[in-house]
PDB file of C-alpha atoms in Angstrom:
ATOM      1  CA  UNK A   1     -63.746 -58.400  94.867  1.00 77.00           C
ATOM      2  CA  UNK A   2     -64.258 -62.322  95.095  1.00 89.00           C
ATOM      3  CA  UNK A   3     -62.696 -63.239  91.955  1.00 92.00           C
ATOM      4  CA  UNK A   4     -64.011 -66.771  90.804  1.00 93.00           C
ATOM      5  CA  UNK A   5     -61.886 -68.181  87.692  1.00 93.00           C
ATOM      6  CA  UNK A   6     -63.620 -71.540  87.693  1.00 90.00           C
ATOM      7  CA  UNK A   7     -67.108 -72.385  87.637  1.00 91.00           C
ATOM      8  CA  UNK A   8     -70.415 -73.811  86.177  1.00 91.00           C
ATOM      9  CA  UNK A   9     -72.724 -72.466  83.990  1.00 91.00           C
ATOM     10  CA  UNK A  10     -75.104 -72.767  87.366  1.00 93.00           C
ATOM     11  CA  UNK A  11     -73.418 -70.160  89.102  1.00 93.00           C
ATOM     12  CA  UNK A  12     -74.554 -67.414  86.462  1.00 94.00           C
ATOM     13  CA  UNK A  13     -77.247 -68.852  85.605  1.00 94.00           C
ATOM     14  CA  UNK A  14     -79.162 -66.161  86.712  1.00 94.00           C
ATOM     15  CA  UNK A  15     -77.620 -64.118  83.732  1.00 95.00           C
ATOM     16  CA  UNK A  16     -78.858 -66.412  80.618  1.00 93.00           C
ATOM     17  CA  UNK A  17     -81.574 -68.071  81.854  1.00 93.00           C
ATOM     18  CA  UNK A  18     -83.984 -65.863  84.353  1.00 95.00           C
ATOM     19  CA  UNK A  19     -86.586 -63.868  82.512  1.00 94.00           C
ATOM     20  CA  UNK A  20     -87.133 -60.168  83.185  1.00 94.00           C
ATOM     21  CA  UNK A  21     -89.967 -60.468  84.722  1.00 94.00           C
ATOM     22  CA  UNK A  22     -88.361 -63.384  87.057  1.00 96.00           C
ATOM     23  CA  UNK A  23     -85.810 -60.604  87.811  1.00 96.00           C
ATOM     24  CA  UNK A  24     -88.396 -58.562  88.759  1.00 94.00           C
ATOM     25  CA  UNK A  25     -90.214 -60.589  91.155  1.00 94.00           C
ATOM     26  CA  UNK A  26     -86.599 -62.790  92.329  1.00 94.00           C
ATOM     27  CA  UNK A  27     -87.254 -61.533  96.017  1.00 94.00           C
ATOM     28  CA  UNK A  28     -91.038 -61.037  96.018  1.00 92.00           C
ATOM     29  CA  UNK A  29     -92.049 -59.749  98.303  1.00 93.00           C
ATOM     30  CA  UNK A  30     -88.814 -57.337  99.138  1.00 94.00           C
ATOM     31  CA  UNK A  31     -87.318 -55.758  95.899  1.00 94.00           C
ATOM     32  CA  UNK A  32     -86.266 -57.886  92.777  1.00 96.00           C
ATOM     33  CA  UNK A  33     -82.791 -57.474  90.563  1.00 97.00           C
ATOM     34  CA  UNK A  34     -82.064 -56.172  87.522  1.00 97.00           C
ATOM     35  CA  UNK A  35     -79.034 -56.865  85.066  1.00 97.00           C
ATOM     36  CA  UNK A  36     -76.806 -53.712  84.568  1.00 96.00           C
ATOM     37  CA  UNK A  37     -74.714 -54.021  81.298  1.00 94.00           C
ATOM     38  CA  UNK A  38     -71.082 -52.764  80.326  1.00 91.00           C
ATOM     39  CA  UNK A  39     -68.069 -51.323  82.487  1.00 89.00           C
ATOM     40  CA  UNK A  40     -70.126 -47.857  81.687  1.00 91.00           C
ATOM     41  CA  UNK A  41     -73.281 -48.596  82.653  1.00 94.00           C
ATOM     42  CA  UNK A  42     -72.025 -50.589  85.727  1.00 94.00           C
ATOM     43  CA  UNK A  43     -70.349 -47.492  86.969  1.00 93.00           C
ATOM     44  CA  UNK A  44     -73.234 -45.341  86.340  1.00 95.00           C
ATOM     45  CA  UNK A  45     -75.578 -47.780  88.000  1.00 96.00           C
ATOM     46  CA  UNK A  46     -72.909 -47.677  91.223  1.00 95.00           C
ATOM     47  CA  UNK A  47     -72.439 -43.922  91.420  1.00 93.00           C
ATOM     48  CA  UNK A  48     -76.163 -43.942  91.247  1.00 95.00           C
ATOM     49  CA  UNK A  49     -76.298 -45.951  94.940  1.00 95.00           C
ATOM     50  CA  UNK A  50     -77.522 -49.488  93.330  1.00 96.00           C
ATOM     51  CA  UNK A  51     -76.308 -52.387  95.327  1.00 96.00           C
ATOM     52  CA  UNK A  52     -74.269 -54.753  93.202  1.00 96.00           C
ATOM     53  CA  UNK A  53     -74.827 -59.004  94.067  1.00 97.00           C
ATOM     54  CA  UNK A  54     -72.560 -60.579  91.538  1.00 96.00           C
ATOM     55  CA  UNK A  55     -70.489 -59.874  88.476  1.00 94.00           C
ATOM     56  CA  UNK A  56     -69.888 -61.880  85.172  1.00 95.00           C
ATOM     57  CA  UNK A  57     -66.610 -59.681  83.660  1.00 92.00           C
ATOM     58  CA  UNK A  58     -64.330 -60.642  80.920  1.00 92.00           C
ATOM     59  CA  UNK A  59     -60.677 -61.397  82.547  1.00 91.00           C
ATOM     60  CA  UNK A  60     -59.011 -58.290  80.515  1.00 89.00           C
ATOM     61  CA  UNK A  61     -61.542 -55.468  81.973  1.00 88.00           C
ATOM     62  CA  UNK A  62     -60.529 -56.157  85.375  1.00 85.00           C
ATOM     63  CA  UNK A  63     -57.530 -54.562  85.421  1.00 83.00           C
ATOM     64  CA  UNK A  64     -58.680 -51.982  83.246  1.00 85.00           C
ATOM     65  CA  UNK A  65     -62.372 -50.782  83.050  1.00 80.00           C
ATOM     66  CA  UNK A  66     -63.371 -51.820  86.646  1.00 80.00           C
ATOM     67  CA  UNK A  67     -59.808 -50.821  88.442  1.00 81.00           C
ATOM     68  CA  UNK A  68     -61.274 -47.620  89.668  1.00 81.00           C
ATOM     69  CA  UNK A  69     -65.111 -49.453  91.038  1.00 83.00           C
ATOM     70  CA  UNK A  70     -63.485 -52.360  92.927  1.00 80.00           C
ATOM     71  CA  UNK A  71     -64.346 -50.248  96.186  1.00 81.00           C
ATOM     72  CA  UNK A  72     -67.626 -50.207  95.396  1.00 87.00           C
ATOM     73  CA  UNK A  73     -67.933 -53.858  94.409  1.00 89.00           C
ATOM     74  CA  UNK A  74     -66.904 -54.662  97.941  1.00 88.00           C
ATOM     75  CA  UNK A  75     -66.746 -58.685  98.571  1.00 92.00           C
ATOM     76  CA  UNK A  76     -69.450 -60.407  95.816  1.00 94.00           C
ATOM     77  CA  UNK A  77     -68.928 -62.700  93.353  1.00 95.00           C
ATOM     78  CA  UNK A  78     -66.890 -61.959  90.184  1.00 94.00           C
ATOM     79  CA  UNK A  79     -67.241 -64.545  88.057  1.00 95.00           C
ATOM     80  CA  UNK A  80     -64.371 -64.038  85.390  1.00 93.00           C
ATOM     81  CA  UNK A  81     -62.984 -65.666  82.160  1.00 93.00           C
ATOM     82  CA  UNK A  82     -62.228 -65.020  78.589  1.00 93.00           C
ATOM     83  CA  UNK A  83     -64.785 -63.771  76.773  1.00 91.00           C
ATOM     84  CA  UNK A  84     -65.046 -66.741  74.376  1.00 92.00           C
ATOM     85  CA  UNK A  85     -65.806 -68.775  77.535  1.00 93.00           C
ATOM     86  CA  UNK A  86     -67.696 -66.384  79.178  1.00 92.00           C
ATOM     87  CA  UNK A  87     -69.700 -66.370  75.692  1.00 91.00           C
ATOM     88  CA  UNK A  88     -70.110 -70.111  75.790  1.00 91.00           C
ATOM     89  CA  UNK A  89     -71.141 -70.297  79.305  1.00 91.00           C
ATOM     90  CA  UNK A  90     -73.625 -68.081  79.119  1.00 92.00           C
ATOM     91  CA  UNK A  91     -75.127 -69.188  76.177  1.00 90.00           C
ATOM     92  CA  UNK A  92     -74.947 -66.410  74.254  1.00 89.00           C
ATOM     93  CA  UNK A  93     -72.103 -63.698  72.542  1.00 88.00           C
ATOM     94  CA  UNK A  94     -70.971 -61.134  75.483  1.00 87.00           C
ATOM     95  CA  UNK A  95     -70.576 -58.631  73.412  1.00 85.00           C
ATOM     96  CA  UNK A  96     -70.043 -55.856  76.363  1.00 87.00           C
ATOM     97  CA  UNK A  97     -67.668 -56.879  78.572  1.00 88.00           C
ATOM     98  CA  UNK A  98     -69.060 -57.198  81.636  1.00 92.00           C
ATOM     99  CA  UNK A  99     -72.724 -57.809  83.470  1.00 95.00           C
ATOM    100  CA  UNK A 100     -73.680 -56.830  86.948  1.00 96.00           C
ATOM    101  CA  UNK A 101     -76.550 -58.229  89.189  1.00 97.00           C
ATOM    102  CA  UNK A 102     -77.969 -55.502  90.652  1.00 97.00           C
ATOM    103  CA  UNK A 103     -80.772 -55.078  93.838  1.00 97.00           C
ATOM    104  CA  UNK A 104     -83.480 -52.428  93.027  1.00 97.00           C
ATOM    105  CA  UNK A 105     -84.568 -49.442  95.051  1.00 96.00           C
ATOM    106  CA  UNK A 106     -87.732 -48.740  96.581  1.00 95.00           C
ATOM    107  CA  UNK A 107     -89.486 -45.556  93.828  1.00 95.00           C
ATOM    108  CA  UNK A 108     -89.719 -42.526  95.257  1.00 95.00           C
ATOM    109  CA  UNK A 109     -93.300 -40.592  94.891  1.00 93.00           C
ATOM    110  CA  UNK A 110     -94.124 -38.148  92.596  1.00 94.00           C
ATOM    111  CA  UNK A 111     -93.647 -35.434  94.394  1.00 92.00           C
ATOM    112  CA  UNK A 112     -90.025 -36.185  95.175  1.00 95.00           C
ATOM    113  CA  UNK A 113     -88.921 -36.526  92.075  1.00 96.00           C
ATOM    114  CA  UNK A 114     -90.547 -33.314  90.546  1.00 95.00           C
ATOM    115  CA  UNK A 115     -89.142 -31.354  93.452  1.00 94.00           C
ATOM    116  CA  UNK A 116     -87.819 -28.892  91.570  1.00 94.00           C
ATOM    117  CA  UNK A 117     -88.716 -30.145  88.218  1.00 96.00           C
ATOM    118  CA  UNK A 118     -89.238 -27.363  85.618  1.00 96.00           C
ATOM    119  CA  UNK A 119     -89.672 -30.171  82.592  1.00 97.00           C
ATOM    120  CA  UNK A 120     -90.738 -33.565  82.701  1.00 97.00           C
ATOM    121  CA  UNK A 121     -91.209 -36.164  80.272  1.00 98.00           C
ATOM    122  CA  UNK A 122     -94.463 -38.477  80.602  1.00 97.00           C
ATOM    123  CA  UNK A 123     -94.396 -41.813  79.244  1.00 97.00           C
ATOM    124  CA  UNK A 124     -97.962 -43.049  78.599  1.00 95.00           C
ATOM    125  CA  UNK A 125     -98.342 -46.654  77.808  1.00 94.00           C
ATOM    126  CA  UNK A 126     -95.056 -47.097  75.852  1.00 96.00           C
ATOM    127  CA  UNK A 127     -94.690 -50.492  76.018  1.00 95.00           C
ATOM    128  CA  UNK A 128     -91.396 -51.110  74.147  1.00 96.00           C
ATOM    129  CA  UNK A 129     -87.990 -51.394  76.529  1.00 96.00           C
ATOM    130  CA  UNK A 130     -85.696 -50.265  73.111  1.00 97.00           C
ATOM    131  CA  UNK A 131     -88.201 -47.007  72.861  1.00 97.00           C
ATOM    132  CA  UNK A 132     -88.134 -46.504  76.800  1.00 98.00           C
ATOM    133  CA  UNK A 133     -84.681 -46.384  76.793  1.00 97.00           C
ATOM    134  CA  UNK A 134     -83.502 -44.228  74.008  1.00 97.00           C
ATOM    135  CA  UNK A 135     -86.074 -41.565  75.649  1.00 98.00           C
ATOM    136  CA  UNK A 136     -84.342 -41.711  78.722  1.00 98.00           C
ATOM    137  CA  UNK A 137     -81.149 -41.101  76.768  1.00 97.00           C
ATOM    138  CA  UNK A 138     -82.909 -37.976  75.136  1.00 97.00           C
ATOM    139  CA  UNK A 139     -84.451 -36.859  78.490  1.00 97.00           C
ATOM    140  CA  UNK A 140     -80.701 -37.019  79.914  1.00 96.00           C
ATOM    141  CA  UNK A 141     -79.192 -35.341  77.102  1.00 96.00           C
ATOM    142  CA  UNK A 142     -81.644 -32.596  76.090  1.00 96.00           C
ATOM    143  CA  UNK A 143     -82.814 -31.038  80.056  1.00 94.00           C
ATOM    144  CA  UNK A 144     -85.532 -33.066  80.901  1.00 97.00           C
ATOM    145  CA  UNK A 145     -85.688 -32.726  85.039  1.00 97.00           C
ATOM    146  CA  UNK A 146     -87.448 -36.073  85.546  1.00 97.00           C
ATOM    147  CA  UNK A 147     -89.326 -38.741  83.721  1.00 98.00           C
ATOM    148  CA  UNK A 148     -92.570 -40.126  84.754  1.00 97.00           C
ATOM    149  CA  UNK A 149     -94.333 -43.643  83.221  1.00 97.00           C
ATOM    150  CA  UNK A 150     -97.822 -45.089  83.304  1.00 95.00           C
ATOM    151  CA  UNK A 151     -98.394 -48.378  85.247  1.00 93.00           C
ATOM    152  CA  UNK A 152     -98.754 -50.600  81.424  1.00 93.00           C
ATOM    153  CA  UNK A 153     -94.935 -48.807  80.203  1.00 96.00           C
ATOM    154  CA  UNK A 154     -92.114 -51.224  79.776  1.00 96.00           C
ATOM    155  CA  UNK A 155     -90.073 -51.151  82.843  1.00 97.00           C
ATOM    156  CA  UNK A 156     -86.911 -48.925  82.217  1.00 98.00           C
ATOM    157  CA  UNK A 157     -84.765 -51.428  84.809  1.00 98.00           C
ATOM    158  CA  UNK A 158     -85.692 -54.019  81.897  1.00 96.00           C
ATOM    159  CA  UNK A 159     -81.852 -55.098  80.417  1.00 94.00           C
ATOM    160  CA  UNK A 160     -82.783 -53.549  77.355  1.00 94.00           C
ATOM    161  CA  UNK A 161     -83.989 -50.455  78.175  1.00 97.00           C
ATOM    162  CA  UNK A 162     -81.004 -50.073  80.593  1.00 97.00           C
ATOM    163  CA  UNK A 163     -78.733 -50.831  77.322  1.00 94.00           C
ATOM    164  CA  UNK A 164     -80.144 -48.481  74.928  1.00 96.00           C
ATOM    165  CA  UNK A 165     -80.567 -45.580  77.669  1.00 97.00           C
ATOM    166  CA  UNK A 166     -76.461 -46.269  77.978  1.00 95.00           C
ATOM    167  CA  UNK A 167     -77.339 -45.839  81.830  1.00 96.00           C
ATOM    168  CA  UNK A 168     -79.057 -43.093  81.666  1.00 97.00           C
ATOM    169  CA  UNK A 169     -82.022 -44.500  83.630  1.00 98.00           C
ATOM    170  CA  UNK A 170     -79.741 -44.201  86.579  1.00 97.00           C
ATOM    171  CA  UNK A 171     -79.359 -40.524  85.836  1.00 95.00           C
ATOM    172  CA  UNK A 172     -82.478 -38.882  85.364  1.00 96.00           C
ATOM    173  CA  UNK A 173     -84.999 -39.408  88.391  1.00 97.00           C
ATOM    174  CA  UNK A 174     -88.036 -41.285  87.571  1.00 98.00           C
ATOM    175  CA  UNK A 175     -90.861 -43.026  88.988  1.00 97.00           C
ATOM    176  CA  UNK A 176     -94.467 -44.543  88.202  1.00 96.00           C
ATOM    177  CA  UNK A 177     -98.218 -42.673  88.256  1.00 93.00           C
ATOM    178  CA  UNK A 178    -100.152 -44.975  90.249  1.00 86.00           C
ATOM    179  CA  UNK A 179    -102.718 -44.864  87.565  1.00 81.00           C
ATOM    180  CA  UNK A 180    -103.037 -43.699  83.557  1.00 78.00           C
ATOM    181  CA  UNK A 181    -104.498 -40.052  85.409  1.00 81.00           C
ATOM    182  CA  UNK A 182    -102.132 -36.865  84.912  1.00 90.00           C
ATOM    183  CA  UNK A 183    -104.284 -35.272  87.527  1.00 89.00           C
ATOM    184  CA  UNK A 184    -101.553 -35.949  90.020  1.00 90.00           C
ATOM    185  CA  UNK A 185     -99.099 -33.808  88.160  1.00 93.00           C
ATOM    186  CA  UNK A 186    -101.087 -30.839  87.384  1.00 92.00           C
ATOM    187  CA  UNK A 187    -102.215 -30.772  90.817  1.00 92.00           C
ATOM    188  CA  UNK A 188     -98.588 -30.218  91.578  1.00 93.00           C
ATOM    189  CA  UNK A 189     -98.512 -26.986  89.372  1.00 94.00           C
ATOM    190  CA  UNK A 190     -97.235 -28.859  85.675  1.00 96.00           C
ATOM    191  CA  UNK A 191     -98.946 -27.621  82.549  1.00 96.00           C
ATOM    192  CA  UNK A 192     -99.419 -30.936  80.638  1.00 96.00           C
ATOM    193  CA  UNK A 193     -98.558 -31.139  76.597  1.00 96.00           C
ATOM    194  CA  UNK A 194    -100.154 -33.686  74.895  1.00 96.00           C
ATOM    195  CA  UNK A 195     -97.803 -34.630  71.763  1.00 94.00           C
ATOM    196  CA  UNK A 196    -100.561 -35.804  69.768  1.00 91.00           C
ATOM    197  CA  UNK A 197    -101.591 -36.224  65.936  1.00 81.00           C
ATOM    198  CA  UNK A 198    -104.049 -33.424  65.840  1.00 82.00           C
ATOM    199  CA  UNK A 199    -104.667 -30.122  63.708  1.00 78.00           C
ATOM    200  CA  UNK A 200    -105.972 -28.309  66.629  1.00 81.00           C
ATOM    201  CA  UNK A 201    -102.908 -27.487  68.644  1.00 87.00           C
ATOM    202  CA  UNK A 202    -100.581 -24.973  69.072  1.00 90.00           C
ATOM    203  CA  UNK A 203     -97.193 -24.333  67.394  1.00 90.00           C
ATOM    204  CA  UNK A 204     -94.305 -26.457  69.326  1.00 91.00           C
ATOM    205  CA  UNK A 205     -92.415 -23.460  69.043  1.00 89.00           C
ATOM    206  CA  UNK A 206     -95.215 -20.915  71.038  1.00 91.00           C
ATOM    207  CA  UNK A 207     -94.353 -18.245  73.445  1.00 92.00           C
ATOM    208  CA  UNK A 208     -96.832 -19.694  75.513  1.00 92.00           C
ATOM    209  CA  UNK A 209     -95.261 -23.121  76.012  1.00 93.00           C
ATOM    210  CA  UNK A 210     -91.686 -21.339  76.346  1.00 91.00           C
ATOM    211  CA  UNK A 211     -93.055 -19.107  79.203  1.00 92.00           C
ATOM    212  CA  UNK A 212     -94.282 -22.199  81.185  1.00 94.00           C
ATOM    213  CA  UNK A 213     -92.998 -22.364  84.549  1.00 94.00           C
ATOM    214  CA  UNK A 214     -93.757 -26.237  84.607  1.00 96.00           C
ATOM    215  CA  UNK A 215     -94.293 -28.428  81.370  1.00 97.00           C
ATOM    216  CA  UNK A 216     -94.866 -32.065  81.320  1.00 97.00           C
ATOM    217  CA  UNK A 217     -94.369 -33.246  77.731  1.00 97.00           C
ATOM    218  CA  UNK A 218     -96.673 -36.376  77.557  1.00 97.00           C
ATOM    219  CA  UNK A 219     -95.799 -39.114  75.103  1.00 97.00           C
ATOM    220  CA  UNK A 220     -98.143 -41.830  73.983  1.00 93.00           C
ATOM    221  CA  UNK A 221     -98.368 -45.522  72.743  1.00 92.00           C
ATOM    222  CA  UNK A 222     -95.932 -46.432  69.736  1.00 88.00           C
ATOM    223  CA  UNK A 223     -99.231 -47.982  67.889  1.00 85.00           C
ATOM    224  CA  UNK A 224    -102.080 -45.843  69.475  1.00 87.00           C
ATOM    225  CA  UNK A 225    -100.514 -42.420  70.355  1.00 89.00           C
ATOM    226  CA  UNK A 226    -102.262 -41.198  72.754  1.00 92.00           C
ATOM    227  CA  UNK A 227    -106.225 -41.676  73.433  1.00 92.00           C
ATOM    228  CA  UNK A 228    -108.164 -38.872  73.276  1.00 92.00           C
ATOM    229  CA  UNK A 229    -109.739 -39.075  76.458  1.00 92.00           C
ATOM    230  CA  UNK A 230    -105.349 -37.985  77.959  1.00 93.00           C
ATOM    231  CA  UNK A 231    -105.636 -35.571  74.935  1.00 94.00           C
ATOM    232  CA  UNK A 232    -108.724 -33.913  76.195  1.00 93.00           C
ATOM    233  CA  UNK A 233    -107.445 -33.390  79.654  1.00 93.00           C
ATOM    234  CA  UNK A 234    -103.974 -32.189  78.691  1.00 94.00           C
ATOM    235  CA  UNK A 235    -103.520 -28.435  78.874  1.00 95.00           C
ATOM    236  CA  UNK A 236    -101.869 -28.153  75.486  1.00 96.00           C
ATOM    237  CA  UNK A 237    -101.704 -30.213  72.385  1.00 95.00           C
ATOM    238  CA  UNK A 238     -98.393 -29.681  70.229  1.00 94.00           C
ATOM    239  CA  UNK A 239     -97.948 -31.576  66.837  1.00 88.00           C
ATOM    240  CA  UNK A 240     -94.377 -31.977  65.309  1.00 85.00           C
ATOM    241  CA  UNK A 241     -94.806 -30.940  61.622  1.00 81.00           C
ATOM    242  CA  UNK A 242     -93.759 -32.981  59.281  1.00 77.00           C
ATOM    243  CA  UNK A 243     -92.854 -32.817  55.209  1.00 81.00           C
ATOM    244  CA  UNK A 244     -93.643 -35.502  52.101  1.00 80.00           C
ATOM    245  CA  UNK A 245     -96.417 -36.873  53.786  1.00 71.00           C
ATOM    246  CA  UNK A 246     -95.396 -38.130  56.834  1.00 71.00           C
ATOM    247  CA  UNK A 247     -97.550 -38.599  59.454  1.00 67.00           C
ATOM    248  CA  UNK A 248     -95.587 -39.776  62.330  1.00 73.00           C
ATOM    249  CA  UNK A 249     -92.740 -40.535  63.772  1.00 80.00           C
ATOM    250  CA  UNK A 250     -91.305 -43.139  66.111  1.00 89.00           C
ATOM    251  CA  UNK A 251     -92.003 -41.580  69.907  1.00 94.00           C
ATOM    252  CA  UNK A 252     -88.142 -41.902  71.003  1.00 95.00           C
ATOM    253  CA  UNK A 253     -87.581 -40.062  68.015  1.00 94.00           C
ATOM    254  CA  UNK A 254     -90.313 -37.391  68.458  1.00 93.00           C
ATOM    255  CA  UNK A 255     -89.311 -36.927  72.010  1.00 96.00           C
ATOM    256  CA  UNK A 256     -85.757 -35.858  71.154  1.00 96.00           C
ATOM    257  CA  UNK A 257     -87.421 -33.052  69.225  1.00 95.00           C
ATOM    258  CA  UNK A 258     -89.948 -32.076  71.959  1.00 95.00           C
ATOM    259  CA  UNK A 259     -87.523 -31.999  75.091  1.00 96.00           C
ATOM    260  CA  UNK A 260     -84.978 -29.934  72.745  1.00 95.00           C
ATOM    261  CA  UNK A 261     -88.165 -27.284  71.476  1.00 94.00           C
ATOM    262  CA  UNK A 262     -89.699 -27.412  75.284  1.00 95.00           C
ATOM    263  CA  UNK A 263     -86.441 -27.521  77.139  1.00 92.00           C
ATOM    264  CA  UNK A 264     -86.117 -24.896  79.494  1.00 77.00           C
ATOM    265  CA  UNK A 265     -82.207 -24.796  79.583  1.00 53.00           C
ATOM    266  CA  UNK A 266     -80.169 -22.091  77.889  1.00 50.00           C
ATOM    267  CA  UNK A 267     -78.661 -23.248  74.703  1.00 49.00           C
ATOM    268  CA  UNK A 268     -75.578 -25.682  75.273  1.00 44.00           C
ATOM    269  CA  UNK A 269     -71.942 -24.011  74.150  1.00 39.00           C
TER     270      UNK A 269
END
C-alpha cells in the first residue's frame, strides 16, 4: 500500500463531493466507480474481484482490520489519518472506518447469472438504494440464487445500497433486464410470482409453488406495487397475509418473508 499521512481535502475529494451518479458515469464511456464502505465490506468487495483505486482508512484499522487485504490493495493510494481528521476532511462524520474507490465490472447477461438458478428475486422498479440493499441482504441470507432489477431500480453499487446490503451485493450475482418485460426469464424455464396486493392468488405456502423447479419471486414499486399489466403476465400471484388491518408492508420487509416461504434450500441447522 501507498500510505499518504499528509494531504488536502483535494486528494479525496472524490469521496465527499462526487455525486452517485458522477461515480457512475466518472469514466464514461469505459466503466465508472463506486464507493465501497467499511473494513467488511471492503473485503467482501475484494474477494468478490473488484479493482480497488484509492483508500481513505482511519490510521488504527491499518494494522488491524486491513492487515490481512494489503495484498490485494497492491500499490494505490491510502490516504490515512485519525478519524477526527479524516472526519473533518471529508466533510462529514466517518463513522466506518474506512472507504474504498472501487472500478465496476462489466454485468453479465441474464442467462449467466441464472445458470443454475433455482430462485431468483426480481426487483421491479424499486427505486429506493436503503430498500435495494436490505433485499440483497435477505436474498443472501435466506437462498435466493440470483437477483435480477428493472432498468428504473436504484442501482445496488449506489453507497447506500452497498451499506445496508453489508456487502452483500458483491455476493449474490445480479444483473439488469434490458427492459420492464419478464419474458426473458420465463423463456429461460422460471415460473414468475407476482407478490402483489390481490385476493385472487394462491396461498404463499402452496404445494404448487414448493414443487417449482424455477421461481422468480417478483417484487414491485415501494408506492405502486406492482402494475397490473407485470401482474397479469406473472405465472402466479402470492399475497402475504396480514392481521389488524394491515394492508402492506415495506417490500425489503415482504421479501424476507417470500425468499424464506419460496426458498428452495433445506431448513438451516
Amino acid at each position: 500500500m501507498n500510505i499518504i499521512k499528509n494531504f488536502s481535502p483535494e486528494c479525496i475529494s472524490l469521496y465527499s463531493i462526487t455525486s452517485e451518479p458522477q461515480l457512475l458515469h466518472y469514466y464514461e464511456p469505459d466503466l465508472g466507480i463506486f464507493i465501497a464502505e467499511s473494513p467488511k465490506v471492503i473485503k467482501r468487495a475484494l474477494n468478490a474481484g473488484y479493482e480497488p483505486l484509492s483508500m481513505v482508512v482511519e490510521t488504527r484499522r491499518i494494522e488491524t482490520e486491513l492487515a490481512d487485504i494489503a495484498d490485494k490493495l497492491g500499490d494505490i493510494p491510502v490516504y490515512t489519518a485519525e478519524i477526527g481528521v479524516l472526519s473533518e476532511l471529508l466533510g462529514f462524520k466517518l463513522t466506518v472506518g474506512a472507504l474504498c474507490a472501487m472500478r465496476r465490472k462489466k454485468l453479465p447477461d441474464i442467462s449467466e447469472v441464472c445458470s443454475g438458478a433455482h430462485r431468483i428475486a426480481v426487483l421491479a422498479n424499486v427505486e429506493n438504494p436503503t430498500n435495494v440493499g436490505a433485499i440483497f441482504r435477505s436474498a443472501s441470507a435466506l437462498f435466493m440464487d440470483a437477483v435480477i432489477l428493472t432498468p428504473m431500480c436504484a442501482d445496488p453499487l449506489y453507497r447506500r445500497s452497498i451499506r445496508v446490503s453489508m456487502g452483500n451485493v458483491f455476493n449474490v450475482p445480479w444483473t439488469f433486464l434490458k427492459s420492464e418485460e419478464l419474458d426473458e426469464l420465463q423463456n429461460i424455464g422460471f415460473k414468475t410470482v407476482a407478490m402483489a396486493l390481490t385476493d385472487n392468488s394462491v396461498s404463499i405456502d402452496s404445494p404448487l409453488l414448493a414443487a417449482e423447479d424455477k421461481l422468480a419471486i417478483v417484487l414491485g414499486n415501494e408506492g405502486d406495487g406492482l402494475p397490473q399489466t407485470t401482474i397479469d403476465k406473472c405465472d402466479y400471484t402470492v399475497k402475504i397475509p396480514m392481521s389488524n388491518e394491515v394492508d402492506s408492508l415495506n417490500v425489503a420487509a415482504a421479501s424476507a418473508i417470500a425468499f424464506w416461504e419460496l426458498r428452495n434450500a433445506p431448513n438451516p441447522k
